[in-house]
Coordinates of N, CA, C and O in Angstrom, one line a residue:
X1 N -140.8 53.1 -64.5 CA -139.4 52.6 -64.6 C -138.5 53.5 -63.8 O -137.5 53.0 -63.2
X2 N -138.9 54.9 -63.7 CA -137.6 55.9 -62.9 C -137.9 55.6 -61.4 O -137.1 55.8 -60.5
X3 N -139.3 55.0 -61.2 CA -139.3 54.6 -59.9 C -138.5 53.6 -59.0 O -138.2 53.5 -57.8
X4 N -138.5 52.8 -60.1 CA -137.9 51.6 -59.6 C -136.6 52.0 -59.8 O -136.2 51.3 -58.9
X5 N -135.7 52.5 -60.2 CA -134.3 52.9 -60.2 C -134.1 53.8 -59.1 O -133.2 53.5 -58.3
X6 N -134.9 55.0 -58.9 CA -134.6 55.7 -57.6 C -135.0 54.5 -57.0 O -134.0 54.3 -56.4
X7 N -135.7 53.6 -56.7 CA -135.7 53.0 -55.0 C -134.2 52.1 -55.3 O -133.6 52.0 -54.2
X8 N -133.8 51.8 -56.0 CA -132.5 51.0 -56.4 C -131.2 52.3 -55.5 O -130.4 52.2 -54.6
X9 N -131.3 53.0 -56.1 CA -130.4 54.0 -55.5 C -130.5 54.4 -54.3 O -129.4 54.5 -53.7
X10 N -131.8 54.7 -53.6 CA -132.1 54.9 -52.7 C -131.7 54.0 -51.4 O -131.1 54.3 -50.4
X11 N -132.3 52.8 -52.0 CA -131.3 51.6 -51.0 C -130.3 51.2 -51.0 O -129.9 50.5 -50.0
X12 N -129.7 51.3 -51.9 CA -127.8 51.0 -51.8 C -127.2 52.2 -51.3 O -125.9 52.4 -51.3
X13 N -128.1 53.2 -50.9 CA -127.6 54.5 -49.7 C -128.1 54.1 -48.1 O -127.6 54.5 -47.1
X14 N -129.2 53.2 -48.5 CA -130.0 53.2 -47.2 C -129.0 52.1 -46.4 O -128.9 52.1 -45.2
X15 N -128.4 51.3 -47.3 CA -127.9 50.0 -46.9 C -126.7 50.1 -46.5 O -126.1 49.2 -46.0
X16 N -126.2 51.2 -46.8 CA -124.5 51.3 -46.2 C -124.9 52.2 -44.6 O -124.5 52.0 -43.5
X17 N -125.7 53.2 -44.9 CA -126.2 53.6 -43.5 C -126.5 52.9 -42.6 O -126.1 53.1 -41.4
X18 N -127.3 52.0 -42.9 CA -127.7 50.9 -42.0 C -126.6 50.1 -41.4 O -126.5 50.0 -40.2
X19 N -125.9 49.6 -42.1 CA -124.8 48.9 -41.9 C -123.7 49.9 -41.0 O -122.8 49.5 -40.3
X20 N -124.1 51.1 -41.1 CA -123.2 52.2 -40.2 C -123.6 51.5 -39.0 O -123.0 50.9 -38.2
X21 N -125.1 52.0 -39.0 CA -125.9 52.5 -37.4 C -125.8 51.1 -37.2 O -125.0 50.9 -36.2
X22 N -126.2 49.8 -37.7 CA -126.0 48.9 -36.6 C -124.6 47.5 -37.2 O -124.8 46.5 -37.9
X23 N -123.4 47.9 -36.4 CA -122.3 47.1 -36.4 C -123.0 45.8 -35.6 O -124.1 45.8 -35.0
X24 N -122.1 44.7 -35.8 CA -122.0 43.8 -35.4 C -121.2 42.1 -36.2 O -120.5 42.0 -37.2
X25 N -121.5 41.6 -35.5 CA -120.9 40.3 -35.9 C -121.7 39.0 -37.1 O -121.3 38.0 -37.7
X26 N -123.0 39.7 -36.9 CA -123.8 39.0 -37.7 C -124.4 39.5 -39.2 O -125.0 38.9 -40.1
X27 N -123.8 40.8 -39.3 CA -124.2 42.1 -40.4 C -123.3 40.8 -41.9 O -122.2 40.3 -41.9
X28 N -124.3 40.8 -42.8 CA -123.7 41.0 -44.0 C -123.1 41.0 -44.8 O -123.7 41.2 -45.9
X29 N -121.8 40.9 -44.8 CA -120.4 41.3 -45.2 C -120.3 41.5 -47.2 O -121.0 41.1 -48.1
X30 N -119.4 42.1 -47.1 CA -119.4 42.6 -48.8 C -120.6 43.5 -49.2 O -121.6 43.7 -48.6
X31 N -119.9 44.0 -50.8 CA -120.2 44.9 -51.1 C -122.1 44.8 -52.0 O -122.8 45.7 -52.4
X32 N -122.3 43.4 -52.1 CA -123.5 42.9 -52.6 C -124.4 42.9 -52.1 O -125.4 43.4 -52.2
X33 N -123.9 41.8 -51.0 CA -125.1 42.0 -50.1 C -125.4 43.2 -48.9 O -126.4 43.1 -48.2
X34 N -124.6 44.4 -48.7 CA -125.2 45.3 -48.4 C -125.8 45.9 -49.5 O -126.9 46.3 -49.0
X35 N -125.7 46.3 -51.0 CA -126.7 46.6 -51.8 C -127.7 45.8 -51.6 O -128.7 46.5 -51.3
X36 N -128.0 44.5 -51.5 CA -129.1 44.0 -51.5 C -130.4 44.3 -49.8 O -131.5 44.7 -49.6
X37 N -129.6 44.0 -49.1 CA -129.6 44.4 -47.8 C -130.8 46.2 -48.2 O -132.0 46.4 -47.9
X38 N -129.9 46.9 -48.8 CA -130.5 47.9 -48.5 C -131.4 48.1 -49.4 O -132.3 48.8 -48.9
X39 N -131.6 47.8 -50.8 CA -132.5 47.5 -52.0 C -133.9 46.7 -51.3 O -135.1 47.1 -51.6
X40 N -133.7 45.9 -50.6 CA -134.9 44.9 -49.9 C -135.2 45.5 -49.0 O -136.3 45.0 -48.8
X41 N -135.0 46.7 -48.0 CA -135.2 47.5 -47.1 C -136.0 48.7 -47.9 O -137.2 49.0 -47.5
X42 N -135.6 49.5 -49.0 CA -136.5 50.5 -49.1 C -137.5 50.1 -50.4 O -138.3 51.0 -50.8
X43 N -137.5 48.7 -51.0 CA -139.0 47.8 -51.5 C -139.7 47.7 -50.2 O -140.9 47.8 -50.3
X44 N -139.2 47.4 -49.0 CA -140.0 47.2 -48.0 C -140.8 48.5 -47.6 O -142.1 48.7 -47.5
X45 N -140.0 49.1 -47.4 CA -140.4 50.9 -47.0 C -141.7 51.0 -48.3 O -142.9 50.9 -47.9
X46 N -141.3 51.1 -49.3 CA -142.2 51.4 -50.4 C -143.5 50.8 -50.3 O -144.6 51.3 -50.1
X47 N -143.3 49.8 -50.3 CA -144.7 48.6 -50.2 C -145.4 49.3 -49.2 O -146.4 49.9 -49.6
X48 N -144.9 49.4 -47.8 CA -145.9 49.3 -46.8 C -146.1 50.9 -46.5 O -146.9 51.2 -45.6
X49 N -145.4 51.8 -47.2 CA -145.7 53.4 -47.6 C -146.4 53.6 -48.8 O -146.5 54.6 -49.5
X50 N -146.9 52.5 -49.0 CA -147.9 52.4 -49.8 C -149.1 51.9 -50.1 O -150.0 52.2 -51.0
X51 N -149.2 50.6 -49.0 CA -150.1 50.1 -48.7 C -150.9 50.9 -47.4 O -152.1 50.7 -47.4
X52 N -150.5 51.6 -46.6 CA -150.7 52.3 -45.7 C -151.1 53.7 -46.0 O -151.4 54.5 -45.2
X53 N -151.0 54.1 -47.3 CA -151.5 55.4 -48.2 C -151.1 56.4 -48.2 O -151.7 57.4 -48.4
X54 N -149.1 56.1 -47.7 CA -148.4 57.5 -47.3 C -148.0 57.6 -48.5 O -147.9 58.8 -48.8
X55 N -147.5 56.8 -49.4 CA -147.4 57.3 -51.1 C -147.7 56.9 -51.7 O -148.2 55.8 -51.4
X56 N -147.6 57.5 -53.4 CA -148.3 57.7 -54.2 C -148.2 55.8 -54.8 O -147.6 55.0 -54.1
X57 N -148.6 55.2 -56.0 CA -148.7 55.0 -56.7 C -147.0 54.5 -57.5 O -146.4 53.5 -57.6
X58 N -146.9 55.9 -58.0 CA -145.6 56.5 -58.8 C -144.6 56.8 -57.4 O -143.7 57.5 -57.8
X59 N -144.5 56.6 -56.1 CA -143.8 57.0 -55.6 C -142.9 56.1 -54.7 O -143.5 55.1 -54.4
X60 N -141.5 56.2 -54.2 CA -140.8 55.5 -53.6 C -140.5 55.9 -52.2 O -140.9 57.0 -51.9
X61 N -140.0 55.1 -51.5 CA -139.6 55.3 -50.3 C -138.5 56.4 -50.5 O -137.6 56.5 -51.3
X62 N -138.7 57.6 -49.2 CA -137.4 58.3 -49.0 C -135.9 57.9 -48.2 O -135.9 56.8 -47.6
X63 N -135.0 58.6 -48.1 CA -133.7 57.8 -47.6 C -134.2 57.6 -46.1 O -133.9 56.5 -45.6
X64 N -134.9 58.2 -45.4 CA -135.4 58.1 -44.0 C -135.9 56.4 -43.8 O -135.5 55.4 -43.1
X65 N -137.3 56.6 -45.0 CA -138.3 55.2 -44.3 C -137.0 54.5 -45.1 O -136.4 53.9 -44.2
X66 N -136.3 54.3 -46.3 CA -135.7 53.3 -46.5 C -134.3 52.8 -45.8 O -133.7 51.7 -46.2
X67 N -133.8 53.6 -44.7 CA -132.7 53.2 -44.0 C -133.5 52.1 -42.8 O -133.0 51.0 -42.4
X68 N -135.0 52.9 -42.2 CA -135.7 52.1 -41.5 C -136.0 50.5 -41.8 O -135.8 49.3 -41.3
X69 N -136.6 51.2 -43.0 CA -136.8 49.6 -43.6 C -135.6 48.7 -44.1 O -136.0 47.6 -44.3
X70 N -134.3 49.0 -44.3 CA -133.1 48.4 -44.6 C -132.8 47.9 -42.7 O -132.9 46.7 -42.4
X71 N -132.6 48.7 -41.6 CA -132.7 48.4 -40.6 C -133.5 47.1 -40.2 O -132.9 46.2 -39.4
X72 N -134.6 47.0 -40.7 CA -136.0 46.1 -40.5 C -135.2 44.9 -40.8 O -135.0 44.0 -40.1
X73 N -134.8 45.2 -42.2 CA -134.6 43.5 -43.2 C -132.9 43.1 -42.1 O -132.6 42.0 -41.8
X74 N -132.0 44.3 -41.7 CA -130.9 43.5 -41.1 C -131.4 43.4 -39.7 O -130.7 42.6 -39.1
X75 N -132.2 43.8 -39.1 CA -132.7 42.6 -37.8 C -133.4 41.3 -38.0 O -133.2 40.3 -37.3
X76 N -134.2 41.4 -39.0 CA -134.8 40.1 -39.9 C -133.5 39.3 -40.1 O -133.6 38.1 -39.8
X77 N -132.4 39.6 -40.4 CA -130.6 39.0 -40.8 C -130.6 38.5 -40.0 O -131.0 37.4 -40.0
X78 N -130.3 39.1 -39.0 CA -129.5 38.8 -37.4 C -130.0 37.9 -36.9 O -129.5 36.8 -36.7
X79 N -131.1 38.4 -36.7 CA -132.3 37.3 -35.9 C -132.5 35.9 -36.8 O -133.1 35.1 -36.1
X80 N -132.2 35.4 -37.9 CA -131.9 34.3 -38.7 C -130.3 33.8 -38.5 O -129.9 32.6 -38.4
X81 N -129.8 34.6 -38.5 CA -128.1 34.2 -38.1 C -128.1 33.4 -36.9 O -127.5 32.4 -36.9
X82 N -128.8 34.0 -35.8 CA -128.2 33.6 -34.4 C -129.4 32.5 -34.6 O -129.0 31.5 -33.9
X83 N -130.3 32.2 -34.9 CA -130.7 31.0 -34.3 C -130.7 29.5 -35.6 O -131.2 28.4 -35.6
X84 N -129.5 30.5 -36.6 CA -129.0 29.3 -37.8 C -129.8 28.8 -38.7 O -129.9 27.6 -39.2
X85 N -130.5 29.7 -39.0 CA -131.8 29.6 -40.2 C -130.9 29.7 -41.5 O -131.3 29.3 -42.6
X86 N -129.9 30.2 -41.3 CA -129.0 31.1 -42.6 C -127.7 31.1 -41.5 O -127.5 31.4 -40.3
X87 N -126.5 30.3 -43.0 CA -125.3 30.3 -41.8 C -124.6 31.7 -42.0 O -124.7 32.5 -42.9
X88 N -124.1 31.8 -41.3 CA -123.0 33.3 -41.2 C -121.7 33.2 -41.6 O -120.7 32.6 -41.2
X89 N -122.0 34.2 -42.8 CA -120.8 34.3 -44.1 C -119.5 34.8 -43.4 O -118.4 34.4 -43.7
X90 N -119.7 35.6 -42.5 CA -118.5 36.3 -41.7 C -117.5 34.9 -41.0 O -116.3 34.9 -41.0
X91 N -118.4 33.7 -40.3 CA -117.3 32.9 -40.1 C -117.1 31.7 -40.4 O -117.8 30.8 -40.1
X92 N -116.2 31.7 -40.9 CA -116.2 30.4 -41.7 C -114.7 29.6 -41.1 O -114.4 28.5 -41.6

């Protein structure tokens, strides 16, 4: 259970970072969906640092792979925005 809460914390750090390093017009807007944004980024980190045997079992993504992996999920975003898979909340 403390695992899954550090990765909860971990990505609602990873996710505002993310949202630093890459601005744009198609990013996310509000305060939810960058928690989620960054929450789905370091599950992603975790999973595949874990399926790849760089951690443990009991272990989560750190703030590194999970800003990567938050990174990952908002090009996954973007790249759905611009070709309108998912409309964009920013303009309405």
């Amino acid at each position: 259970m403390g695992g899954i809460i550090w990765v909860i914390i971990v990505g609602f750090v990873a996710g505002i970072i993310a949202r630093l390093l890459s601005p744009g017009p198609n990013n996310p807007s509000g305060f939810i969906l960058t928690t989620v944004l960054g929450i789905v980024g370091a599950f992603l980190a975790t999973f595949i640092g874990q399926a790849i045997g760089h951690y443990g079992p009991e272990q989560g993504a750190g703030f590194i792979t999970a800003t990567i992996g938050a990174l990952v999920v908002l090009f996954i975003w973007n790249r759905l925005v611009a070709v309108r898979v998912i409309p964009d909340l920013g303009n309405k």
